[in-house]
Coordinates of C-alpha atoms and ligand atoms in Angstrom, one line a residue:
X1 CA -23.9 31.2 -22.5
X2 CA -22.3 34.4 -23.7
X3 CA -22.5 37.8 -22.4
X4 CA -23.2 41.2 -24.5
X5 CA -22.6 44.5 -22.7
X6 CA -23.9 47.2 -24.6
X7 CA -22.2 50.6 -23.8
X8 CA -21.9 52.6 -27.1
X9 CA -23.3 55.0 -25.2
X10 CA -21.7 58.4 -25.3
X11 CA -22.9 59.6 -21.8
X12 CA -23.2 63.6 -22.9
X13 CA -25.6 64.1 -19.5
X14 CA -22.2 63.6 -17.6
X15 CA -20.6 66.4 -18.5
X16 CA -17.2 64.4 -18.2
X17 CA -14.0 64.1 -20.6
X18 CA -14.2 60.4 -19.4
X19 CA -16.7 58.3 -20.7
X20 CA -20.0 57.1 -18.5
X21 CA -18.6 53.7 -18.3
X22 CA -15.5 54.6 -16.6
X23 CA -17.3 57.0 -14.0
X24 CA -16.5 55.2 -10.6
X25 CA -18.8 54.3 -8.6
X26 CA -17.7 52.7 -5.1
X27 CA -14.2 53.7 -6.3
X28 CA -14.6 51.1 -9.9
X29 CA -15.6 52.1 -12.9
X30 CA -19.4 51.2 -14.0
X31 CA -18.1 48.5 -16.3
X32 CA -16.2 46.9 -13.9
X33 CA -19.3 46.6 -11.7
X34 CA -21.3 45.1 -14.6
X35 CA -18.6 43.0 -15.6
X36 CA -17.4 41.0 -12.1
X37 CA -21.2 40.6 -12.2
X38 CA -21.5 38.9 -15.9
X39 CA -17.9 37.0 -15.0
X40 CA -19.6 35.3 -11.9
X41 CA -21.8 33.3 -14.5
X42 CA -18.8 32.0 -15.9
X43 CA -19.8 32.6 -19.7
X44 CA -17.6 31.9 -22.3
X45 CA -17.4 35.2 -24.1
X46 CA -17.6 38.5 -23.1
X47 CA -18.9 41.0 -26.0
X48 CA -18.5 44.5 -25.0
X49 CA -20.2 47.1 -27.8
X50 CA -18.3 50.7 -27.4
X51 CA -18.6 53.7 -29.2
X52 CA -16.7 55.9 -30.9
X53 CA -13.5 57.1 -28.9
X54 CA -14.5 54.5 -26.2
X55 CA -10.8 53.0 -26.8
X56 CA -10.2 54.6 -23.5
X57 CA -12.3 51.9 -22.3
X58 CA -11.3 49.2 -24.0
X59 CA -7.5 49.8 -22.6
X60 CA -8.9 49.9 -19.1
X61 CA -10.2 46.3 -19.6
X62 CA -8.6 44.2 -22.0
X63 CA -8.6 40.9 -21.2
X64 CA -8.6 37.7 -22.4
X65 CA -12.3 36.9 -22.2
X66 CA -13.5 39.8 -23.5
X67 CA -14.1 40.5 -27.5
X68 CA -14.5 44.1 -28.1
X69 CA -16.5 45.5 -30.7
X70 CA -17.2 48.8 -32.0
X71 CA -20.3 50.5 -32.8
X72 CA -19.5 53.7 -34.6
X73 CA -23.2 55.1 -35.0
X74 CA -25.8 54.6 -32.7
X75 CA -28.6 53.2 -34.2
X76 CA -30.2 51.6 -31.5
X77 CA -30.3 49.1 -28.7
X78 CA -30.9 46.0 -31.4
X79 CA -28.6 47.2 -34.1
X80 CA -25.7 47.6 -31.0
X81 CA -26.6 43.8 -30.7
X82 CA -26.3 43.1 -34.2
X83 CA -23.0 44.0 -33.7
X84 CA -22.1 41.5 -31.7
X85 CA -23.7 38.5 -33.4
X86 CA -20.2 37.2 -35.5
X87 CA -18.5 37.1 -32.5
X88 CA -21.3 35.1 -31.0
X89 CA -21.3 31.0 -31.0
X90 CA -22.7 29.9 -27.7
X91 CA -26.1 28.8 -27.1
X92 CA -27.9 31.6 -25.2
X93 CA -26.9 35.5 -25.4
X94 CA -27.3 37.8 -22.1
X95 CA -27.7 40.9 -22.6
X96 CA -26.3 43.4 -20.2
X97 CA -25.5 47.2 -20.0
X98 CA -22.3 48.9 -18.7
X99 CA -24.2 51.9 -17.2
X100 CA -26.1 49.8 -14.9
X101 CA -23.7 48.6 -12.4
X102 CA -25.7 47.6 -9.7
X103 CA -27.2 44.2 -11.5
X104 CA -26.5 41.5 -9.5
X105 CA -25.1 37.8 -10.2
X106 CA -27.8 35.8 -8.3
X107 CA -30.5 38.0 -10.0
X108 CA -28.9 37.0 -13.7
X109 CA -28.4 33.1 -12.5
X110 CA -31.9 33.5 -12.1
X111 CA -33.1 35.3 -15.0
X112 CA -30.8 32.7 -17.3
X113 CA -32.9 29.7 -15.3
X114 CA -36.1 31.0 -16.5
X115 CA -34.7 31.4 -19.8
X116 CA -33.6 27.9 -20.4
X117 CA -33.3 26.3 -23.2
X118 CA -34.8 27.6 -26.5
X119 CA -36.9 30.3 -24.7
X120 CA -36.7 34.2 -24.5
X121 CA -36.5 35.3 -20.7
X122 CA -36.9 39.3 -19.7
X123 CA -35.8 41.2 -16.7
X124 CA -38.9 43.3 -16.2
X125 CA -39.8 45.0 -13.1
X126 CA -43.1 47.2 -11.6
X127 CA -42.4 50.7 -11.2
X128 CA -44.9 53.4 -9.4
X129 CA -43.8 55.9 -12.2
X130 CA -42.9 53.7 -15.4
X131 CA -42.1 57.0 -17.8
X132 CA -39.8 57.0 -19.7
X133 CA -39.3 53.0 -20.1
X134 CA -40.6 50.1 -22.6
X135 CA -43.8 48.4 -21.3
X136 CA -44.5 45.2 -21.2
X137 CA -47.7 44.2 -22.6
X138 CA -49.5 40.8 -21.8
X139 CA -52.6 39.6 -23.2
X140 CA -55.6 38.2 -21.2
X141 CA -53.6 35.0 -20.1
X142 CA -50.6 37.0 -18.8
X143 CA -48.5 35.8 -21.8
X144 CA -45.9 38.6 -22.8
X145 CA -47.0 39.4 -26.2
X146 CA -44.5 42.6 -26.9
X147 CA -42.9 45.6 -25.6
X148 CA -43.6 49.0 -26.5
X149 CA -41.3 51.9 -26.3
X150 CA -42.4 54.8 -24.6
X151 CA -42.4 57.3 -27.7
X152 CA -44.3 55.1 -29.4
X153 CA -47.1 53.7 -26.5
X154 CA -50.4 54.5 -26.8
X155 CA -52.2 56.2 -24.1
X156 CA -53.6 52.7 -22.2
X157 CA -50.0 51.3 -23.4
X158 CA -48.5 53.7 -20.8
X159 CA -50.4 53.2 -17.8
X160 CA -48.8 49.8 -17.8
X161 CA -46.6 49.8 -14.8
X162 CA -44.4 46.6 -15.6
X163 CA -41.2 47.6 -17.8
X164 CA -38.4 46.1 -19.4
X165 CA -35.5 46.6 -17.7
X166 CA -33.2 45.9 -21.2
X167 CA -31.8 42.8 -19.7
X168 CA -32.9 39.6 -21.1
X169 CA -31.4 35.8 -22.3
X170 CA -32.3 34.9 -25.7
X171 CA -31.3 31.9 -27.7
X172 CA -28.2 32.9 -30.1
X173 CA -29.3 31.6 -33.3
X174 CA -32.9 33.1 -32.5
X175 CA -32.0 36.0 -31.7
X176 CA -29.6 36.5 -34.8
X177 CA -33.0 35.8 -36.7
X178 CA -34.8 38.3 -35.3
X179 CA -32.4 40.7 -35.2
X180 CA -32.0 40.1 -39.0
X181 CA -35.9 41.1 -39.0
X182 CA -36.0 44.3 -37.3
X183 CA -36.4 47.9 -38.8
X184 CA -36.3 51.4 -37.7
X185 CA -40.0 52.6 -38.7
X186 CA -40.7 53.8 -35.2
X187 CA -40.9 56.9 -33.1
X188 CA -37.3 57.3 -32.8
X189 CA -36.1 55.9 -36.0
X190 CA -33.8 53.3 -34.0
X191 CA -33.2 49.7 -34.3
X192 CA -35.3 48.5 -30.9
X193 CA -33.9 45.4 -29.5
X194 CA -37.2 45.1 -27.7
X195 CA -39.0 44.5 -31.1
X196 CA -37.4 40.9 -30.5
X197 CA -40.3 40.2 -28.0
X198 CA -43.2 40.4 -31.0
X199 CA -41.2 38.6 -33.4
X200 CA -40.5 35.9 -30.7
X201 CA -44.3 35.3 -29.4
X202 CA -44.9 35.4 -33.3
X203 CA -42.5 32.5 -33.7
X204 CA -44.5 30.7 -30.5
X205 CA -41.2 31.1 -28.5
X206 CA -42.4 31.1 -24.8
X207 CA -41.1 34.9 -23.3
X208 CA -40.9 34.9 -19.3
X209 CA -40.0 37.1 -17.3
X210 CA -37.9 37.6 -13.8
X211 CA -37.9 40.0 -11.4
X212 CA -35.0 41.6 -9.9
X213 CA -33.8 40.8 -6.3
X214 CA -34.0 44.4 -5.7
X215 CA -35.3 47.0 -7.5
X216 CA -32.4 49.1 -7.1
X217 CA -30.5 46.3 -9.3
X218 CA -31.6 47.7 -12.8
X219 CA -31.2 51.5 -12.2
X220 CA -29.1 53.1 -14.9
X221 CA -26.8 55.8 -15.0
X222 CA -27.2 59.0 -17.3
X223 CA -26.3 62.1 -15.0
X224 CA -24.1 63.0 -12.1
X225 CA -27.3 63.0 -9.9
X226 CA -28.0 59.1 -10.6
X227 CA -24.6 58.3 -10.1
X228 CA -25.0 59.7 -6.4
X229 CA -28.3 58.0 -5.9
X230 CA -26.7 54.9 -7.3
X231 CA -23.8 55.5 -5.2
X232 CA -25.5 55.5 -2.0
X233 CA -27.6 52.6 -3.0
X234 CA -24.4 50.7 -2.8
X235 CA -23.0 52.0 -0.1
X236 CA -26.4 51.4 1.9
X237 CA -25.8 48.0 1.0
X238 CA -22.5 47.4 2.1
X239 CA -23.7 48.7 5.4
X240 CA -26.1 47.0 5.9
X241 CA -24.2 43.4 5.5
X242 CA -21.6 44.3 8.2
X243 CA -24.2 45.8 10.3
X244 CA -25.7 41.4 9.6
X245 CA -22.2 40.6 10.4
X246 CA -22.1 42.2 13.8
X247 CA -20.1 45.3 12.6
X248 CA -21.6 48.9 14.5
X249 CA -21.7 51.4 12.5
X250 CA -22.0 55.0 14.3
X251 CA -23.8 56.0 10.7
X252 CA -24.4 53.9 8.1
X253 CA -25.4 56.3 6.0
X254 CA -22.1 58.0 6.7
X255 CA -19.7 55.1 5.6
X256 CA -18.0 54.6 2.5
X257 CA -16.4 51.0 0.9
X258 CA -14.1 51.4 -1.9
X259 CA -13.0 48.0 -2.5
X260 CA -13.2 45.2 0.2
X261 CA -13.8 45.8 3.9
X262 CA -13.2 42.1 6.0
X263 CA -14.0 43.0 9.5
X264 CA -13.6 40.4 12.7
X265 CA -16.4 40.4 15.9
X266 CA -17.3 43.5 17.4
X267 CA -15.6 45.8 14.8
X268 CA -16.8 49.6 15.4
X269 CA -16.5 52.3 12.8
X270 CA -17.2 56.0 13.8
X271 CA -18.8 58.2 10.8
X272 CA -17.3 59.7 7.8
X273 CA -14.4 56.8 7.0
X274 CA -13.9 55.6 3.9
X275 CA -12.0 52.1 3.3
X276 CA -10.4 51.5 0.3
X277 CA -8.7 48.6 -1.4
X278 CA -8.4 45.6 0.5
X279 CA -8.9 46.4 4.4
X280 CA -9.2 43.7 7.1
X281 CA -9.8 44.7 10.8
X282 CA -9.3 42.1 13.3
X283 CA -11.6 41.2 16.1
X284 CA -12.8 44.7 18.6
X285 CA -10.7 47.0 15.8
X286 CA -12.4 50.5 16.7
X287 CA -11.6 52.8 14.2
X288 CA -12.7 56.8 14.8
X289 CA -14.4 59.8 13.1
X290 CA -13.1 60.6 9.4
X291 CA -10.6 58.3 8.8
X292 CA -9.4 56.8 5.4
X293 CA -7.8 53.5 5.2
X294 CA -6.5 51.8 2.2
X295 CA -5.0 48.2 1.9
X296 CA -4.0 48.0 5.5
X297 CA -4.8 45.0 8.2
X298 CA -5.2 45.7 11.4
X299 CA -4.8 42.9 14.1
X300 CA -7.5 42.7 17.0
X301 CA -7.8 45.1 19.9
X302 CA -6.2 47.6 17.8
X303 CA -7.9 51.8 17.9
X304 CA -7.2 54.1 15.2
X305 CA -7.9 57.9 16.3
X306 CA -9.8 60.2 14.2
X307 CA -8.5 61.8 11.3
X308 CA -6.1 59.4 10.6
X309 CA -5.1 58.3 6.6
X310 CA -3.4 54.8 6.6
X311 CA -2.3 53.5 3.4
X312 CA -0.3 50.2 2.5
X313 CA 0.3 49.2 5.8
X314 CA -0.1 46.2 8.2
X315 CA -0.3 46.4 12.1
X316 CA -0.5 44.0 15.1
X317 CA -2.7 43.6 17.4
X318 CA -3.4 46.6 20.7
X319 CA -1.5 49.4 19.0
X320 CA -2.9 53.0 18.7
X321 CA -2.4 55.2 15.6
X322 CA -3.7 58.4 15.5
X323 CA -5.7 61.5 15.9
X324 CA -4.1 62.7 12.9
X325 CA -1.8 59.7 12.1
X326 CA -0.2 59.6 8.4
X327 CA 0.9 55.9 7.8
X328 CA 1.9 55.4 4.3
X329 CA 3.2 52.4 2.1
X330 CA 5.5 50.0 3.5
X331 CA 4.8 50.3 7.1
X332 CA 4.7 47.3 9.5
X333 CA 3.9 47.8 13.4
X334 CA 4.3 45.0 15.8
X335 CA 2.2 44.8 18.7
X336 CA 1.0 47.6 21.4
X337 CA 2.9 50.6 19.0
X338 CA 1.4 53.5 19.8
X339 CA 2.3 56.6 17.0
X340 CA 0.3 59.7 17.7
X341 CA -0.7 63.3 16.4
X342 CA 1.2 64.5 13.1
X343 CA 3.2 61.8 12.9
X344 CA 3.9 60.1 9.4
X345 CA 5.5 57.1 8.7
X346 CA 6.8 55.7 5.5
X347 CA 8.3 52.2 4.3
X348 CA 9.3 51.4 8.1
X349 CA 9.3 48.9 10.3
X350 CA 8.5 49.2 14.1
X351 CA 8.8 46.0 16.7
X352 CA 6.6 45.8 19.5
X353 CA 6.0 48.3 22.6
X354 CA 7.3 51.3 20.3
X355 CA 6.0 54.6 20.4
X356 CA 6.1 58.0 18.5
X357 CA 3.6 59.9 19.7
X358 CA 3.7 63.4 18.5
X359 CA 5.3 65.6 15.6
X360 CA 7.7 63.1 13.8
X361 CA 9.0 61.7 10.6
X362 CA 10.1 58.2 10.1
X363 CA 11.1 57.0 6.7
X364 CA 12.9 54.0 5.6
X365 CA 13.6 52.9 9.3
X366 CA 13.7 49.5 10.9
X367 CA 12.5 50.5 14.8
X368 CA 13.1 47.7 17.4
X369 CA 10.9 47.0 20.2
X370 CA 10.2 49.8 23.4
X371 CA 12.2 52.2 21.3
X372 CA 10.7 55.9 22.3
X373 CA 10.6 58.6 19.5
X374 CA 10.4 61.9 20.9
X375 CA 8.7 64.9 19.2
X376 CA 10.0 66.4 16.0
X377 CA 12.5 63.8 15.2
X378 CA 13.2 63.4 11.5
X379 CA 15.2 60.8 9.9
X380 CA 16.7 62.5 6.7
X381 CA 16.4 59.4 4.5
X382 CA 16.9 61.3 0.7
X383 CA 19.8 63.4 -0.1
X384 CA 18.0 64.7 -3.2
X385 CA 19.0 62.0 -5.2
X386 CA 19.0 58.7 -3.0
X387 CA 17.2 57.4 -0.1
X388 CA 18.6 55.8 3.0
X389 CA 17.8 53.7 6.1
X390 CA 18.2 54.2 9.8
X391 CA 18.5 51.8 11.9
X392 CA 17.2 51.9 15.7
X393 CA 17.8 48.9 18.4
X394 CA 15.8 48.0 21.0
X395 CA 15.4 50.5 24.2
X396 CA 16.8 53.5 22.1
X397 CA 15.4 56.5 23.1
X398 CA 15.4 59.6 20.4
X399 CA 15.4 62.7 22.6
X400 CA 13.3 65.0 21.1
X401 CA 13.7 67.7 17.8
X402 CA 16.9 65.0 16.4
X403 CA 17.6 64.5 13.1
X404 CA 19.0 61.2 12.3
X405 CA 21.0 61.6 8.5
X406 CA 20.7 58.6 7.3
X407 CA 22.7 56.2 6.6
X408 CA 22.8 55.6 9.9
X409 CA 22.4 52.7 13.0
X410 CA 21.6 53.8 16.5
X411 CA 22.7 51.0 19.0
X412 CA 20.2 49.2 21.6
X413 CA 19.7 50.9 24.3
X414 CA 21.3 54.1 23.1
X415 CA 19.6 57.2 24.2
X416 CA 20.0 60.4 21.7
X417 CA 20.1 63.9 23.5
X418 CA 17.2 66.4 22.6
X419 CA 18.3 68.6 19.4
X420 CA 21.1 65.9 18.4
X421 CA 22.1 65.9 14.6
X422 CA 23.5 62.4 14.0
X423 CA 25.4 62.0 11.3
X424 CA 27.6 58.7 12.4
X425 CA 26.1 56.1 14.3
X426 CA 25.2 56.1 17.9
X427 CA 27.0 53.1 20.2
X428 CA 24.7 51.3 22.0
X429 CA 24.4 51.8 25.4
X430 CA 25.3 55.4 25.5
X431 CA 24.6 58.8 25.7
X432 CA 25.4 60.8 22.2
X433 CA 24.9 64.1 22.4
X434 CA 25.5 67.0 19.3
X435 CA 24.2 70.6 20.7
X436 CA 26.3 73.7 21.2
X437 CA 27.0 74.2 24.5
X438 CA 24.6 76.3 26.4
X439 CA 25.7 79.9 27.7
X440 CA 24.4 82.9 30.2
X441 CA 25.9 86.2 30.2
X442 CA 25.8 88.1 33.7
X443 CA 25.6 91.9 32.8
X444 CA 24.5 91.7 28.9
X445 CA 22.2 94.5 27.8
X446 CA 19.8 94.4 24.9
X447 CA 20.5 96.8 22.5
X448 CA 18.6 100.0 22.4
X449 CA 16.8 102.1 19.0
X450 CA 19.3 104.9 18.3
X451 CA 17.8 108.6 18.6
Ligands
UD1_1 C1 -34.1 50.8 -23.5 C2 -35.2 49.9 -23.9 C3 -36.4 50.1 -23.0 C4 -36.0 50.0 -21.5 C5 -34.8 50.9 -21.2 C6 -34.3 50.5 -19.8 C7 -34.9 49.6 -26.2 C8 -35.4 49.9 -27.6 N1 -35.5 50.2 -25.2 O1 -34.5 52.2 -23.7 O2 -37.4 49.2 -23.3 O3 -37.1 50.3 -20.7 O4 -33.7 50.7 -22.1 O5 -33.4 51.5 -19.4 O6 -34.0 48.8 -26.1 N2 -26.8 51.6 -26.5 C9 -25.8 51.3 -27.4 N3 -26.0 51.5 -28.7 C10 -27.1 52.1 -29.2 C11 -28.1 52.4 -28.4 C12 -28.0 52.2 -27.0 O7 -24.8 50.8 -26.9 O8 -27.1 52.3 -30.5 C13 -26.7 51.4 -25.1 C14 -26.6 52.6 -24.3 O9 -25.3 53.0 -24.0 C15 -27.4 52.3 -23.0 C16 -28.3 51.2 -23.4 O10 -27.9 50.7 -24.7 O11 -26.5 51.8 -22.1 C17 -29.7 51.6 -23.5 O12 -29.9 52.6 -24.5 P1 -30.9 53.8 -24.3 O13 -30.9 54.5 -25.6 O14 -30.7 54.5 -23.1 O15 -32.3 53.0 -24.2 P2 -33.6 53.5 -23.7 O16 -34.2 54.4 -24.7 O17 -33.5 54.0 -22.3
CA2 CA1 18.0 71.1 16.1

C-alpha cells in the first residue's frame, strides 16, 4: 500500500504566515500527526501533495519515504490525487489529509482490511448535522452507489446523515482509471475525488465502508477555533489513558502533553502543567500546580513544587525542586536534593543530600553530596566571553550572598563565610572568609540639612 496526503490547501481561515499544516497541535505540527499515523501502516511510499509556497513544509519533513509533489492550482480533491498517480506503483492507494491530524492508525488498519484486494473502501461516518459534507447515498440494499457533494445535493440528498469523511483505499491502477474519467461540470467547478465512488459501482467494484473508532478521528482543521476544539480532543485523550493507567489527575481537563508523558504507579499531577518532550516520572512522582517540564526524568518518591519550569534535566529519586524552581539543560540531581524558591540551575551536577533552597544561581558546577548552598550565592561561570566550572566537595557549606568566580574548586568540607567573593580556591577543611572587616563608631553623628 501507498499513502497520499493531500494538503495543497492554503489554510486562509487561519490567519497565519505559517501554513495550516504546520500549525501545532499538541506541540507537532498537523502533518506530523497525520504522518506518524500513515507511517504505523508501514507503506511503501509516502505522497504528500502541497501547494504553492508550501516548501516551508516540505523542509520541515523531508525524508526518505516521502515523495513530494506539488500542486500549483487547486482544482480539486481528485485532480490533487491525479497528481500523485506517477509517483504511485503499489497496489492500493490511501488517501489521507494533513489537516486532519487526529486519524488514527488502528482506524486506517481497519479501513485498508475492508478495502482488500481489488475493492474501493470509504471512511464514512453519521453526523447529527451533516452540512457542509459529501453524502453518501445507498440504494435499497444498502450498497454505496455514490457520493454527492453538498453544493450539488438535492434536497432528500441532504437529509442523509452518513458522510464521507475523504479518507478511503482504492486499488492504484483503478483509481488512476477513474481519475482519468472525472470532469469538473459540477457546482463548484472542481475535480471531485468523490466522483470515484459512481464510476467504481459502475465498473461493479464492491465500495464498503468503515467507521471511525471515534468520531473525533476525522475532524478537520480550517480555523483557529477548530484547532482548539481539536486540541482539547487530544488532550482529553491523553488524560484519560493515564487516568486507565492509575495516574490522578487534579483536572484533566486542565493538563497538557506535548510530546510523551511515561509515568510509574500512583503518579499525581496538580492542574495547569504542561509536559513536553519526553518526560518520565517514576513511581509516587507528585508534581504541583502550573508547572512545565520538558525532557526531564524524575526518579520515584520525588515532589516538584508549584510553579516550577524544568527543562533537560534528570533527577533521582526523594528530592524536592521547587515552588518556583528554574532547572535548565544539563542538570543532574542525585538522591534526596532539595533546591528551592528562585533558584536556577544550569548544566550542573549535584550528588545526593544537597540542598539550595532559596535565591541562587548554579551554573556549570559539579556539587558533591550534603553540600549546603546558602541564599543568593552565584557562581560567575562566563566572563563575557567564556564559561567556567566550580567545583564543590562534599560537606562544603556556601555561607550565604558568595560569589564563587569561576574557575574555581572549593575543598570537602570547606565552609565559605556569608558575603565571600572567591576568586582562588577554597582548602578543604577550612574556613575562607573575604569581607571587610566590620566597624562601629562611638560618638558619630549623622549629618544634618544646611539652613
Ligand atoms: C471533501 C470531500 C467531501 C467530504 C469532505 C470531508 C471532495 C470533492 N469532497 O470536501 O465529500 O465530506 O472533504 O472534509 O473530495 N485539497 C488539495 N487540493 C485541492 C483541493 C483540496 O490538496 O485541489 C485538500 C485540502 O487541503 C483539504 C482537503 O483536500 O485538506 C479537502 O479539501 P476541501 O476543499 O476542504 O474539501 P471539502 O470541500 O471539504
Ligand atoms: Ca557581597
Amino acid at each position: 500500500m501507498e499513502v497520499v496526503i493531500l494538503a495543497a490547501g492554503q489554510g486562509k481561515r487561519m490567519r497565519s504566515v505559517l501554513p495550516k499544516v504546520l500549525q501545532p497541535l499538541a506541540g507537532k505540527p498537523l502533518l506530523a500527526h497525520v504522518l506518524a499515523s500513515a507511517r504505523a501502516l508501514d507503506p511503501r511510499r509516502i505522497c504528500v501533495v502541497y501547494g504553492h509556497g508550501g516548501e516551508a513544509v516540505r523542509a520541515r519533513f523531508d525524508a526518505p519515504d516521502i515523495v513530494w509533489v506539488e500542486q500549483s492550482a487547486q482544482l480539486g480533491t481528485g485532480h490533487a490525487v491525479q497528481q500523485a498517480l506517477p509517483h504511485l506503483s503499489g497496489e492500493r492507494t490511501m488517501v489521507l489529509y494533513g489537516d486532519v491530524p487526529l486519524i488514527g492508525a488502528s482506524t486506517l488498519a481497519r479501513l485498508a482490511a475492508a478495502a482488500g484486494r481489488g475493492r474501493l473502501a470509504l471512511l464514512t461516518v453519521e453526523l447529527d448535522d451533516p452540512s457542509g459534507y459529501g453524502r453518501i447515498l445507498r440504494d435499497a440494499n444498502g450498497r454505496v452507489t455514490r457520493i454527492a457533494e453538498e453544493k450539488d445535493a438535492s434536497r432528500d440528498e441532504r437529509l442523509v446523515r452518513e458522510i464521507n469523511t475523504g479518507i478511503l483505499v482504492a486499488p492504484t491502477d483503478m483509481l488512476r482509471d477513474w481519475l482519468a474519467r472525472i470532469g469538473n461540470g459540477n457546482a463548484q467547478g472542481e475535480y471531485y475525488l468523490t466522483d470515484i465512488v459512481g464510476l467504481a459501482v459502475e465498473a461493479g467494484i464492491e465500495v464498503l465502508t468503515a467507521a471511525p473508532g471515534d468520531a473525533d478521528e476525522t475532524l478537520g482543521v480550517n480555523s483557529k477555533e477548530q484547532l482548539a476544539v481539536i486540541e482539547r480532543a487530544y488532550q482529553a485523550r491523553a488524560a484519560r489513558r493515564l487516568l486507565d493507567d492509575g495516574v490522578t489527575l487534579a483536572d484533566p481537563a486542565r493538563f497538557d502533553v506535548r510530546g510523551e508523558l511515561f509515568c510509574g504507579r500512583d503518579v499525581e499531577i496538580d492542574v495547569n502543567c504542561v509536559f513536553e518532550g519526553r518526560v518520565e516520572l517514576g513511581d509516587g512522582v507528585i508534581v504541583g500546580a502550573n508547572c512545565v517540564l520538558r525532557d526531564v526524568r524524575i526518579g520515584a518518591g520525588s515532589r516538584v513544587a508549584p510553579f516550577s519550569h524544568l527543562d533537560g534535566a534528570a533527577m533521582g529519586e526523594a528530592c524536592v525542586v521547587g515552588p518556583y524552581a528554574r532547572i535548565r539543560p544539563g542538570t543532574v540531581l542525585g538522591d534526596g536534593v532539595h533546591v528551592g524558591n528562585f533558584v536556577e540551575i544550569k548544566n550542573s551536577s549535584f550528588a545526593e543530600q544537597s540542598k539550595a533552597n532559596h535565591l541562587a544561581y548554579v551554573g556549570d558546577a559539579d556539587v558533591g553530596a550534603r553540600v549546603n548552598i546558602g541564599a543568593g550565592v552565584i557562581t560567575c561561570n562566563y566572563d563575557g566571553a567564556n564559561k567556567y566550572r566550580t567545583e564543590i566537595g562534599d560537606d562544603a557549606f556556601i555561607g550565604s550572598d558568595t560569589q564563587l568566580v569561576a574557575p574555581v574548586r572549593i575543598g570537602r568540607g570547606a565552609t565559605l563565610g556569608a558575603g565571600t567573593t572567591l576568586t582562588r580556591d577554597a582548602p578543604p577543611g577550612q574556613l575562607t572568609i573575604s569581607r571587610a572587616r566590620q566597624q562601629s563608631y562611638a560618638g558619630w553623628t549623622r549629618p544634618e540639612k544646611k539652613k
